[in-house]
Tab-separated table of N, CA and C in Angstrom:
chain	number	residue	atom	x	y	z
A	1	UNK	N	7.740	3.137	19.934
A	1	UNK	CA	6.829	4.111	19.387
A	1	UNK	C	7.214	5.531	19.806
A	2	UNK	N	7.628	6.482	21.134
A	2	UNK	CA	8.325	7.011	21.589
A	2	UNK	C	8.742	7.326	20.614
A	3	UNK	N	9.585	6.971	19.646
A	3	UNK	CA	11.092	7.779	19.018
A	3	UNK	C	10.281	8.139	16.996
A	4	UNK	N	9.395	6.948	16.761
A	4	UNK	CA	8.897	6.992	15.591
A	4	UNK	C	7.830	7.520	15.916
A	5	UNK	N	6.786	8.035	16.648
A	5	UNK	CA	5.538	8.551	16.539
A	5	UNK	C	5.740	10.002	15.989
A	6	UNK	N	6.520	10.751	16.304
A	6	UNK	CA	6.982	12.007	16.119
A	6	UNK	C	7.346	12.463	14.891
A	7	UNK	N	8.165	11.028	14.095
A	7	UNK	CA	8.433	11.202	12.742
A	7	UNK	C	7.754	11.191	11.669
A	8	UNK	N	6.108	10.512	12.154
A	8	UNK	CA	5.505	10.422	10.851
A	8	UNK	C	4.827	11.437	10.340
A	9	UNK	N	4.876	12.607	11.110
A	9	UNK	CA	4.804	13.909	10.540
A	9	UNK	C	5.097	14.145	8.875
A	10	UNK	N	6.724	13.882	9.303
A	10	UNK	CA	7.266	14.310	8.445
A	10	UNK	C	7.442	13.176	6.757
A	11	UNK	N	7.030	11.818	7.207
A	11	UNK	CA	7.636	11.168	6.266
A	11	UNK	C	6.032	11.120	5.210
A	12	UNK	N	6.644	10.468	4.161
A	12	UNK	CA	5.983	10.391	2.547
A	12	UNK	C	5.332	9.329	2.783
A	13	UNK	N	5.435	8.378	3.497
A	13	UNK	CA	4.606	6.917	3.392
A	13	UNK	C	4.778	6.700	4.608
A	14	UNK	N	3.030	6.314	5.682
A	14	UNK	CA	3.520	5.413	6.932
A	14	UNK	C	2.393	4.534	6.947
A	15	UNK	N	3.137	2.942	7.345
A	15	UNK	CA	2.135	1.959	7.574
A	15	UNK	C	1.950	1.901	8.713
A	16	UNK	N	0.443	2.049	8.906
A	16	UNK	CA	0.267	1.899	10.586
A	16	UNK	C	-0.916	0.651	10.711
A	17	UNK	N	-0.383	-0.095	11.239
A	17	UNK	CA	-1.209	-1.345	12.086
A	17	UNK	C	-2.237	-1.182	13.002
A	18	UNK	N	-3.248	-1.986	12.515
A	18	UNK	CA	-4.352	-1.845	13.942
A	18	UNK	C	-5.147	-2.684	14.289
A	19	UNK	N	-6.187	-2.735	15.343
A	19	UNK	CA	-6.906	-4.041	14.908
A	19	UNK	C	-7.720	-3.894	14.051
A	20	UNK	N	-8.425	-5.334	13.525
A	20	UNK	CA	-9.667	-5.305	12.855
A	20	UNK	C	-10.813	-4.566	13.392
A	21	UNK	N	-11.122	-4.136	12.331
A	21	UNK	CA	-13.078	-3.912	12.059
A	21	UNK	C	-13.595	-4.711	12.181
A	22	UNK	N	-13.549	-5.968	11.323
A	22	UNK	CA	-13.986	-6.846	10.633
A	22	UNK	C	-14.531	-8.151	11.704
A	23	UNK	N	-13.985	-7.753	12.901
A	23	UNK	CA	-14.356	-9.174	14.256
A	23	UNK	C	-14.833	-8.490	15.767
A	24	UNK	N	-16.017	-7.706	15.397
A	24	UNK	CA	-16.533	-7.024	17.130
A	24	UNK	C	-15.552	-7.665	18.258
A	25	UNK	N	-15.270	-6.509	18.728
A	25	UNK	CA	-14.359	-7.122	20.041
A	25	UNK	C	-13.422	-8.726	19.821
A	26	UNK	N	-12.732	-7.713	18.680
A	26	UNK	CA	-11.429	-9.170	18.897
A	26	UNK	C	-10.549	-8.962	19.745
A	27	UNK	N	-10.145	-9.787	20.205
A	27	UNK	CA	-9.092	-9.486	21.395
A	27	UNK	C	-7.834	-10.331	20.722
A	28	UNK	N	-7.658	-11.423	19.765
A	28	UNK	CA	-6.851	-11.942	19.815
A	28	UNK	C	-5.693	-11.391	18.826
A	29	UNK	N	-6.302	-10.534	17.658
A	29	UNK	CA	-4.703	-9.641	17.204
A	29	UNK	C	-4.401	-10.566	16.278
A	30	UNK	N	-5.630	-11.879	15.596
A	30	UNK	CA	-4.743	-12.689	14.642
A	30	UNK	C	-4.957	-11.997	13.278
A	31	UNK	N	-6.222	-10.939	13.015
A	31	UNK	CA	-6.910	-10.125	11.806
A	31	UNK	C	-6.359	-9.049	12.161
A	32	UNK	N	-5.925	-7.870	11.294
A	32	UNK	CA	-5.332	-7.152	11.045
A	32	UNK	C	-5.843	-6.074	10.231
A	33	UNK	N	-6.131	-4.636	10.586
A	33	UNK	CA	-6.386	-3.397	9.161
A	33	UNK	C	-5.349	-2.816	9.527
A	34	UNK	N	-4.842	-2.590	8.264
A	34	UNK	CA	-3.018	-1.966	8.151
A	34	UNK	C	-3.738	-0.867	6.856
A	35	UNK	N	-3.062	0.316	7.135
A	35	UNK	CA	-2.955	1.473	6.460
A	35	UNK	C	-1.991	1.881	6.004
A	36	UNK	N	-1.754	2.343	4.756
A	36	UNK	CA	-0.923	2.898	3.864
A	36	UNK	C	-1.012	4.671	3.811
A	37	UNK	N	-0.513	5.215	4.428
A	37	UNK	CA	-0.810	6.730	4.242
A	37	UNK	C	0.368	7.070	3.219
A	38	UNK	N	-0.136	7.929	2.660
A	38	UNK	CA	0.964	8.390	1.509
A	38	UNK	C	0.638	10.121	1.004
A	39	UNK	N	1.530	10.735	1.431
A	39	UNK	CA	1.769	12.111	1.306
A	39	UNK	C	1.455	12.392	-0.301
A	40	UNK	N	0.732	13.455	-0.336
A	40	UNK	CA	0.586	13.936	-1.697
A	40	UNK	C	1.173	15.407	-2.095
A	41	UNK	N	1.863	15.263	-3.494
A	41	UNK	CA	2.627	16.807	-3.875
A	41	UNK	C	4.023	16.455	-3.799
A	42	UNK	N	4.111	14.877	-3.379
A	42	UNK	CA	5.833	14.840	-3.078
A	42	UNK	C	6.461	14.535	-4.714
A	43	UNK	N	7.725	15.029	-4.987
A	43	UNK	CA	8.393	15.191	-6.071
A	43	UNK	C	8.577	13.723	-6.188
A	44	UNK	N	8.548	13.035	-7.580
A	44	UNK	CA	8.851	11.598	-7.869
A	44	UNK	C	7.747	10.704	-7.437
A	45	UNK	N	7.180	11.045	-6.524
A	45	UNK	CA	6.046	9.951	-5.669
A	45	UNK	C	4.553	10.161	-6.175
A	46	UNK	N	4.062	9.358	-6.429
A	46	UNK	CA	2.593	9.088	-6.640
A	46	UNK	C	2.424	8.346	-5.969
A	47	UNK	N	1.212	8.875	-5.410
A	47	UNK	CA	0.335	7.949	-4.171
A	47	UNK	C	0.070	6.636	-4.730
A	48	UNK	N	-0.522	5.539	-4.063
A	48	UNK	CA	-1.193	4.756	-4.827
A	48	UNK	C	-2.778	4.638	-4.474
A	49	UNK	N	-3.525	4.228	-5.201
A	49	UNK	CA	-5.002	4.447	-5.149
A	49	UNK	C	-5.483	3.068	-6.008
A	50	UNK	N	-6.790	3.130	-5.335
A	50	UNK	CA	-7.592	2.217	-5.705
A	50	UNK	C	-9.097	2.825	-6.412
A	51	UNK	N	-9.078	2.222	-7.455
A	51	UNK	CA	-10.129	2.242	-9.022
A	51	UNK	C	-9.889	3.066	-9.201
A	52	UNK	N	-10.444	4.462	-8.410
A	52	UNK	CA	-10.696	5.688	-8.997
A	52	UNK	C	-9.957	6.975	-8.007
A	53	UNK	N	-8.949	7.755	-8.297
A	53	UNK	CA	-8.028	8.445	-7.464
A	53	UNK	C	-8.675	9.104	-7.212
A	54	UNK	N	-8.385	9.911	-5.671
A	54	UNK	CA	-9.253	10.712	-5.305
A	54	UNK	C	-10.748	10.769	-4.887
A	55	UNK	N	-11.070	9.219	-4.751
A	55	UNK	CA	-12.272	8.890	-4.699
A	55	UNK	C	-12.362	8.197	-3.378
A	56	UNK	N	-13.575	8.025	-2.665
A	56	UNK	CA	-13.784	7.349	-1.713
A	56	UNK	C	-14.243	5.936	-1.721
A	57	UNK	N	-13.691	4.912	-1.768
A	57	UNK	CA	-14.139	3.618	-1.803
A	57	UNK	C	-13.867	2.672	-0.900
A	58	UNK	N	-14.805	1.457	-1.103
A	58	UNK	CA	-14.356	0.726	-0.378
A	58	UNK	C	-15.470	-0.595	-0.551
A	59	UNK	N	-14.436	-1.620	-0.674
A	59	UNK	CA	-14.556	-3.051	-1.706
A	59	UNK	C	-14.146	-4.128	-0.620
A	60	UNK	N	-15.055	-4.800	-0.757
A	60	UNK	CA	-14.890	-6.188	-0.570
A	60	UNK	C	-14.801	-7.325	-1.539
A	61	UNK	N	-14.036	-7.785	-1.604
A	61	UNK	CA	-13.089	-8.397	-3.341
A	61	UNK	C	-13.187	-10.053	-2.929
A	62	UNK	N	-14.527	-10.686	-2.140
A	62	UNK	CA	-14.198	-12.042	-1.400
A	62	UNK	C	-15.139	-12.497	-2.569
A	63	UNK	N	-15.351	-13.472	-2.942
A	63	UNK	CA	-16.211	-14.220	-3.898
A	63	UNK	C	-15.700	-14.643	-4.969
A	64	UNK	N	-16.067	-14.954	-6.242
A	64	UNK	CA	-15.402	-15.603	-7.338
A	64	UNK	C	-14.254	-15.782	-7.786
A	65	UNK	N	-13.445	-14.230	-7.609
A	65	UNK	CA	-12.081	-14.014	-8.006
A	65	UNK	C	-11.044	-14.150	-7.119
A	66	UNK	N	-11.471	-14.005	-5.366
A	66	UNK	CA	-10.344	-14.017	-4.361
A	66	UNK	C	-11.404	-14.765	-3.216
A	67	UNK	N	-9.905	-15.797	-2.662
A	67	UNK	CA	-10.946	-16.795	-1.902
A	67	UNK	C	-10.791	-16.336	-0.254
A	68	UNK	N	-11.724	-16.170	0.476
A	68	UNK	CA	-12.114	-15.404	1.578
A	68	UNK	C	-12.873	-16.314	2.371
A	69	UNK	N	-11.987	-16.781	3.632
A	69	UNK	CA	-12.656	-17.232	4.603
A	69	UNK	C	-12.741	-16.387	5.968
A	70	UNK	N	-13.505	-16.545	6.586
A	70	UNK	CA	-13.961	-15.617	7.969
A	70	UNK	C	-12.784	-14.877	8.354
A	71	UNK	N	-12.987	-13.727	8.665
A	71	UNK	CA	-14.141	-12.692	8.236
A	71	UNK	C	-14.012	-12.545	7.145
A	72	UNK	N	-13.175	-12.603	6.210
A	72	UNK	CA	-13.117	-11.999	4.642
A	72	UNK	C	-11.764	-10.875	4.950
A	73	UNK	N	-12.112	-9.777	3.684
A	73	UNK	CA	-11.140	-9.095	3.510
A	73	UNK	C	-12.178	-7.869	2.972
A	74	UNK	N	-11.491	-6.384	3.305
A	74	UNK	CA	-11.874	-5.261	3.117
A	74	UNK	C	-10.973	-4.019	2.688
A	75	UNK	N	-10.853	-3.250	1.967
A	75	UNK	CA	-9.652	-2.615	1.290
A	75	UNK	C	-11.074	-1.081	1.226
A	76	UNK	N	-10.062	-0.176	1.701
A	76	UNK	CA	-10.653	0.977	1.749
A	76	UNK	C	-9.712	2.125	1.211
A	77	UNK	N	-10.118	2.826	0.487
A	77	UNK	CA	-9.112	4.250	-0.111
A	77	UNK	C	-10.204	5.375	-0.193
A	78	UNK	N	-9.529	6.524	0.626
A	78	UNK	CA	-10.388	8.079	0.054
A	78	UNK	C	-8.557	8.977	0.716
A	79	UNK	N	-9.034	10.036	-0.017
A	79	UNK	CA	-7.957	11.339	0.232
A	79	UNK	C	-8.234	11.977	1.812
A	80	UNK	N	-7.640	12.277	2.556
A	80	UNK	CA	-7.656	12.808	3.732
A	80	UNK	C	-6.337	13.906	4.318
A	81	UNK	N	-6.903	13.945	5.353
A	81	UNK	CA	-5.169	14.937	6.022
A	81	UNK	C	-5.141	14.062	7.146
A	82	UNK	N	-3.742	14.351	7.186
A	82	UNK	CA	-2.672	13.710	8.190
A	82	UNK	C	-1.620	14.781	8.852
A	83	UNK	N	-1.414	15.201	10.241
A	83	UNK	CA	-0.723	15.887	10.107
A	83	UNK	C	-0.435	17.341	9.336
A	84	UNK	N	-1.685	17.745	9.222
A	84	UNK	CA	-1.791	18.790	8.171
A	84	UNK	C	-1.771	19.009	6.800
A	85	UNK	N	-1.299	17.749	6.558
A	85	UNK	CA	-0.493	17.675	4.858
A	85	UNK	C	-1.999	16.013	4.237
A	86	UNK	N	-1.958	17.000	2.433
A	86	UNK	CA	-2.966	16.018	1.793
A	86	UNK	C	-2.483	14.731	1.927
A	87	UNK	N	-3.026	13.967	1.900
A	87	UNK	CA	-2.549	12.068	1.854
A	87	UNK	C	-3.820	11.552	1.150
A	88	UNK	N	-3.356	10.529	0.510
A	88	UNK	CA	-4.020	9.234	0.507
A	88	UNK	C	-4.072	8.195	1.128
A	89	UNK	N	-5.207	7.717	1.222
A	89	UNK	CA	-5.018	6.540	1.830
A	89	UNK	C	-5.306	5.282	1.727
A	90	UNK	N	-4.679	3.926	1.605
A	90	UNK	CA	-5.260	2.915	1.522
A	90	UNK	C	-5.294	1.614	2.598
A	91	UNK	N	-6.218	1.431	2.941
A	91	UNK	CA	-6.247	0.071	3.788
A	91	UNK	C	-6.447	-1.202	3.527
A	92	UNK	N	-6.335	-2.132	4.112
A	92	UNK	CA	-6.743	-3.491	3.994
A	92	UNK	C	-7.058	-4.074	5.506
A	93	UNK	N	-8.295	-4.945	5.448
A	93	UNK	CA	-8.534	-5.199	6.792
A	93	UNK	C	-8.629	-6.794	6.765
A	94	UNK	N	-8.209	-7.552	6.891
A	94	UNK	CA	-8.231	-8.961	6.679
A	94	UNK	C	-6.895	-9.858	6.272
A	95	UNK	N	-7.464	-10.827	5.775
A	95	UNK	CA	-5.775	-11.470	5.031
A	95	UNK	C	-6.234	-12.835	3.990
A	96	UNK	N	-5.077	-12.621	3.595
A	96	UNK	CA	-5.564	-13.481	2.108
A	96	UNK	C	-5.075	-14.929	2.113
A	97	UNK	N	-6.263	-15.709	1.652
A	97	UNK	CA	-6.397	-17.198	2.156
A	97	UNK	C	-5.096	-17.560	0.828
A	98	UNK	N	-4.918	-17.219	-0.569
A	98	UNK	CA	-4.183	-17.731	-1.021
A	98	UNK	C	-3.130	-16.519	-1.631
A	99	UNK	N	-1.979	-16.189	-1.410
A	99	UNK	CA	-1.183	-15.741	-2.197
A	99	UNK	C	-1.360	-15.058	-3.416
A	100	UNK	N	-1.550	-16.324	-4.158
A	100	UNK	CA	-1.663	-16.237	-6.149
A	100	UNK	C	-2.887	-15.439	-6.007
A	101	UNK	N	-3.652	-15.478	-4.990
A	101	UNK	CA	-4.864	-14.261	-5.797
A	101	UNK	C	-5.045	-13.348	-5.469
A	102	UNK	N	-3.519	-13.187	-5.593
A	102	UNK	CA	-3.507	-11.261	-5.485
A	102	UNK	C	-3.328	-10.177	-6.343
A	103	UNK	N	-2.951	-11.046	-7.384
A	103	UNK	CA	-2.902	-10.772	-8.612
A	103	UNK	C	-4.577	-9.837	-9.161
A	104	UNK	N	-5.654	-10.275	-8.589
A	104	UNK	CA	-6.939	-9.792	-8.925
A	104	UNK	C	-6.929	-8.670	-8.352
A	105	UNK	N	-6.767	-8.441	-6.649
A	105	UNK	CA	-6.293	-7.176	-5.779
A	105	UNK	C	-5.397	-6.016	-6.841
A	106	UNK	N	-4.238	-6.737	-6.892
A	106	UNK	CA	-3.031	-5.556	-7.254
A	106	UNK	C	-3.822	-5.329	-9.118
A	107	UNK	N	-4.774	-5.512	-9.848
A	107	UNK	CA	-5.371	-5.751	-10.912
A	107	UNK	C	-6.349	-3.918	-11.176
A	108	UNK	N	-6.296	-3.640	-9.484
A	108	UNK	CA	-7.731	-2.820	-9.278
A	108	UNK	C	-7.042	-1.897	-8.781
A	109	UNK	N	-5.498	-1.683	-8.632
A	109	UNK	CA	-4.336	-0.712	-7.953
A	109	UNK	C	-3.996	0.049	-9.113
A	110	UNK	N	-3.644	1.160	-8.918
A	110	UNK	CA	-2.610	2.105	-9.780
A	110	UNK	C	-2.374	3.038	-9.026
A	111	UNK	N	-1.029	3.104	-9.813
A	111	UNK	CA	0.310	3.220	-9.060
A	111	UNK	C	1.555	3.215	-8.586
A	112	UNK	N	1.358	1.652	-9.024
A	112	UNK	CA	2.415	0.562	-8.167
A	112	UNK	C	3.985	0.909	-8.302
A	113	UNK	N	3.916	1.481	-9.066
A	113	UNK	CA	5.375	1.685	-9.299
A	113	UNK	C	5.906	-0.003	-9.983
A	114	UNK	N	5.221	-0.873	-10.998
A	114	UNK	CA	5.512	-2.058	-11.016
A	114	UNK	C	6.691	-1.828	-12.244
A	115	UNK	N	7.322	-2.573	-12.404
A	115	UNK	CA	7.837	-3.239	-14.161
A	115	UNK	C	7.081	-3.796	-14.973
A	116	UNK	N	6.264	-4.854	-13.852
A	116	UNK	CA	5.368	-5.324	-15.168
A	116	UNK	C	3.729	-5.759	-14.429
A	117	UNK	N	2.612	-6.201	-15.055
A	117	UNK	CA	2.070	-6.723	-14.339
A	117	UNK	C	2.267	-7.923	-13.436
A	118	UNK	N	1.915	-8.142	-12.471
A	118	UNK	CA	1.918	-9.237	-11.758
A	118	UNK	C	3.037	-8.726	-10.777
A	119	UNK	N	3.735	-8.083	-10.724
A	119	UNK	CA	5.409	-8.041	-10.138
A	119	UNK	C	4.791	-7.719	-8.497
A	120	UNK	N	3.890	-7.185	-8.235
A	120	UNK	CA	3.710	-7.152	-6.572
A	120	UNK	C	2.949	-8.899	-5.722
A	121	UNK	N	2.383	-9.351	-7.054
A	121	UNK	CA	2.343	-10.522	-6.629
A	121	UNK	C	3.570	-11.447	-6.251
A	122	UNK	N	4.306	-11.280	-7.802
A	122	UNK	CA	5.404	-11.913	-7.723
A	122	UNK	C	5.903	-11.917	-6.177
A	123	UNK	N	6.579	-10.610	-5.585
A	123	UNK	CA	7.250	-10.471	-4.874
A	123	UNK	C	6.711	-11.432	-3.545
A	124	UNK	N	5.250	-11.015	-3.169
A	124	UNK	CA	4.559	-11.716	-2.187
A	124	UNK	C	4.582	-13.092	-2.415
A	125	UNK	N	4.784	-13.830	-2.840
A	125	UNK	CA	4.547	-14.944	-3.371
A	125	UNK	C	6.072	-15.240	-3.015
A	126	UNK	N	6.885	-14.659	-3.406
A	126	UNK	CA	8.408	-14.928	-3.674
A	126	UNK	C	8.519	-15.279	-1.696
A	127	UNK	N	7.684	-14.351	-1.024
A	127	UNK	CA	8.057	-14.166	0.228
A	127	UNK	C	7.392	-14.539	1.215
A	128	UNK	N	6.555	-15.163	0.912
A	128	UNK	CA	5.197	-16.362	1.322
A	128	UNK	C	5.554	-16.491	3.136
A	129	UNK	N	6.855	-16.879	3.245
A	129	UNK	CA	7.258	-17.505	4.776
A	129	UNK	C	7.640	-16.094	5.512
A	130	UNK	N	7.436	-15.230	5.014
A	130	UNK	CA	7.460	-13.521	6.020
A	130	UNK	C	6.865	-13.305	6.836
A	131	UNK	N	6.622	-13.237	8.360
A	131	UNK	CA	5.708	-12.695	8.702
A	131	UNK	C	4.568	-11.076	8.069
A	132	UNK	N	3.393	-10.874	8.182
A	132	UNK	CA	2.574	-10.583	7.156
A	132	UNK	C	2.203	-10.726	6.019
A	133	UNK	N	3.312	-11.920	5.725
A	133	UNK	CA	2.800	-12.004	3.647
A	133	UNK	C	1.517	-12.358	3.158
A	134	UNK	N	0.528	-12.697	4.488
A	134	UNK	CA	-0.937	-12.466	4.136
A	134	UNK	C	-1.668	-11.751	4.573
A	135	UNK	N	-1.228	-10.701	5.065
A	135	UNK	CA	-1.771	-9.677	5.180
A	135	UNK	C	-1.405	-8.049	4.382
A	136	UNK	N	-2.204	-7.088	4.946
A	136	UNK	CA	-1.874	-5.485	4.574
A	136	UNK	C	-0.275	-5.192	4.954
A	137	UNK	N	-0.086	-6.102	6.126
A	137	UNK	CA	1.792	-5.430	6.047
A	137	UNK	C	2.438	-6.152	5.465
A	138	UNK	N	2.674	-7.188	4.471
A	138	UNK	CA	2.773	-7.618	3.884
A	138	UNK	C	3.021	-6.636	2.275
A	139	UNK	N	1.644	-6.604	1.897
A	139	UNK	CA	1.489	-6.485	0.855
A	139	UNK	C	1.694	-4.506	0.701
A	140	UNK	N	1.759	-4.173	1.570
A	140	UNK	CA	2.076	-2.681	2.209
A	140	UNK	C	3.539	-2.677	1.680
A	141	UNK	N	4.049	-3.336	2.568
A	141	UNK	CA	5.727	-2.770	2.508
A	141	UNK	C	6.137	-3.609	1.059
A	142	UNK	N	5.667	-4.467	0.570
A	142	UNK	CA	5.917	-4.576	-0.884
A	142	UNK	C	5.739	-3.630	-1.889
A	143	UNK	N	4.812	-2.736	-1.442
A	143	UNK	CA	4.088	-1.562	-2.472
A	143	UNK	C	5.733	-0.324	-2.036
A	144	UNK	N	5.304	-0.542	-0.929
A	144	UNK	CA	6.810	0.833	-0.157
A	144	UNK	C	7.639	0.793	-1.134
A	145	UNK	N	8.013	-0.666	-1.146
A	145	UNK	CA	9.271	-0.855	-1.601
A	145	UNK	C	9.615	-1.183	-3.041
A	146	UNK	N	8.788	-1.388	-3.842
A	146	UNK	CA	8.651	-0.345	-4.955
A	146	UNK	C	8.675	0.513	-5.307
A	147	UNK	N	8.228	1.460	-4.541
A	147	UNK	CA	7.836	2.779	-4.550
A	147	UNK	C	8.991	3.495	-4.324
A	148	UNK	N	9.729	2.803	-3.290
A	148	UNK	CA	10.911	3.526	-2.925
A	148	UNK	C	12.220	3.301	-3.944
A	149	UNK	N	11.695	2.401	-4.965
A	149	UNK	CA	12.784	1.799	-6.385
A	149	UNK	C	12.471	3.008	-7.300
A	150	UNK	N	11.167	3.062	-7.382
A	150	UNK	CA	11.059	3.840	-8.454
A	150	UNK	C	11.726	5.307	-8.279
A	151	UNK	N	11.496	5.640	-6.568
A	151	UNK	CA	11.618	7.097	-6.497
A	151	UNK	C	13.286	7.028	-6.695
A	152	UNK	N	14.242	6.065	-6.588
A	152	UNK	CA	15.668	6.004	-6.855
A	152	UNK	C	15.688	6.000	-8.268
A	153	UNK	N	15.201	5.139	-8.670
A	153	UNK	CA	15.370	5.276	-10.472
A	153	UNK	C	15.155	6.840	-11.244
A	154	UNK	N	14.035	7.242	-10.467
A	154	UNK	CA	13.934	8.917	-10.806
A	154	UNK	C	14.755	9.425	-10.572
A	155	UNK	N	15.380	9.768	-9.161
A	155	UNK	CA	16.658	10.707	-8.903
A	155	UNK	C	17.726	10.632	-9.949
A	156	UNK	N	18.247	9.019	-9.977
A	156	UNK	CA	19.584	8.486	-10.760
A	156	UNK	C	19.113	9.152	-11.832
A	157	UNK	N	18.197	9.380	-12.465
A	157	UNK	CA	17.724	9.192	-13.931
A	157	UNK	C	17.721	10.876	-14.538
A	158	UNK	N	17.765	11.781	-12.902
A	158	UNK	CA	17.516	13.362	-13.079
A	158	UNK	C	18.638	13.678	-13.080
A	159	UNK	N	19.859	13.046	-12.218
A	159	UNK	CA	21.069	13.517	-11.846
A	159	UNK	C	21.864	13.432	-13.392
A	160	UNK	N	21.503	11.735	-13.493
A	160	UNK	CA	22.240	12.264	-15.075
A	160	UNK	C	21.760	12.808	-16.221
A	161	UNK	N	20.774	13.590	-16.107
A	161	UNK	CA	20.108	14.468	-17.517
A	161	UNK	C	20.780	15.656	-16.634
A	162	UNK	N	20.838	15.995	-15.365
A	162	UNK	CA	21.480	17.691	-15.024
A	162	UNK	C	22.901	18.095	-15.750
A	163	UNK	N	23.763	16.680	-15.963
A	163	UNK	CA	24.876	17.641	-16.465
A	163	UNK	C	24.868	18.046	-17.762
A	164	UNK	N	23.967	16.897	-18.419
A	164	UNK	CA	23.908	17.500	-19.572
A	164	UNK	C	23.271	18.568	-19.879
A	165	UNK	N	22.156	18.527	-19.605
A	165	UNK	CA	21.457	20.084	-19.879
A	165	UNK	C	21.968	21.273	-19.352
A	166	UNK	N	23.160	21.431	-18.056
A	166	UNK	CA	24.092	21.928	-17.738
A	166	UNK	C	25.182	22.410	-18.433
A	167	UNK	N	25.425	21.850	-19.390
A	167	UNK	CA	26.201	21.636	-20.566
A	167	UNK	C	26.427	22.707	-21.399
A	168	UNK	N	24.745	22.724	-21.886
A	168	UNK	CA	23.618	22.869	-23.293
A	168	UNK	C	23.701	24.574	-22.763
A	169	UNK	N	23.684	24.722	-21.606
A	169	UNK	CA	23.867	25.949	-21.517
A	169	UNK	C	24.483	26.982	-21.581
């Protein structure tokens, strides 16, 4: 922590781990609220947000559509500062009893930087035996790492429109 605490100043996305809310005085570290901070104003990057951008929420998604055993699961997003600079933010405090129904979760996201629907499930699913794949770091650094596809597909995609319009001139 020493060498990375210093850096997240500066970076566009940091997941930070913590304990639960969700279990008064847990001591054992098996529940998890993991945060997604994500810098806002950065070129190529859109935050990601939940229902409504810029809004303060916060959902508990356990019942009919996603199956939730003790404590459940809790997902929180509002805009804040970090370090001086606007962010968003999203959390998750719990972990998900099945995989496949995350599809309902990532349903209520925009953002994602996906290809198609389903594709952040996909991936989790693809990666089931990961440590966190049922939880926020899990499903966190799946979002990253999208995110961090898309922001490459943008660059590649600017570099080659510069020579041409370079050209034109």
């Amino acid at each position: 922590m020493a060498y990375a605490d210093p850096q997240k100043q500066y970076a566009d996305a940091v997941i930070e781990v913590l304990p639960t809310q969700l279990i008064p005085d847990d001591n054992e570290g098996k529940v998890l609220r993991v945060r997604l901070i994500m810098k806002e104003g950065v070129k190529y990057f859109s935050p990601v947000y939940l229902f409504d951008e810029a809004s303060t929420i916060s959902w508990i998604p356990c019942g009919r559509k996603l199956t939730c055993s003790y404590p459940g699961i809790k997902f929180y997003y509002e805009p804040d500062t970090y370090f001086d600079h606007e962010v968003s933010v999203l959390e998750m405090d719990g972990k998900f009893d099945r995989l496949d129904e995350i599809i309902y979760v990532e349903s209520h996201l925009s953002n994602l930087s996906t290809k198609f629907y389903g594709e952040v499930t996909q991936q989790m699913l693809k990666h089931a035996d990961f440590p966190g794949s049922n939880n926020g770091t899990g499903l966190f650094q799946t979002i990253v790492g999208l995110k961090i596809r898309d922001l490459y597909e943008q660059l590649i995609a600017n570099k080659a429109t510069a020579p041409a319009e370079a050209a034109k001139a």
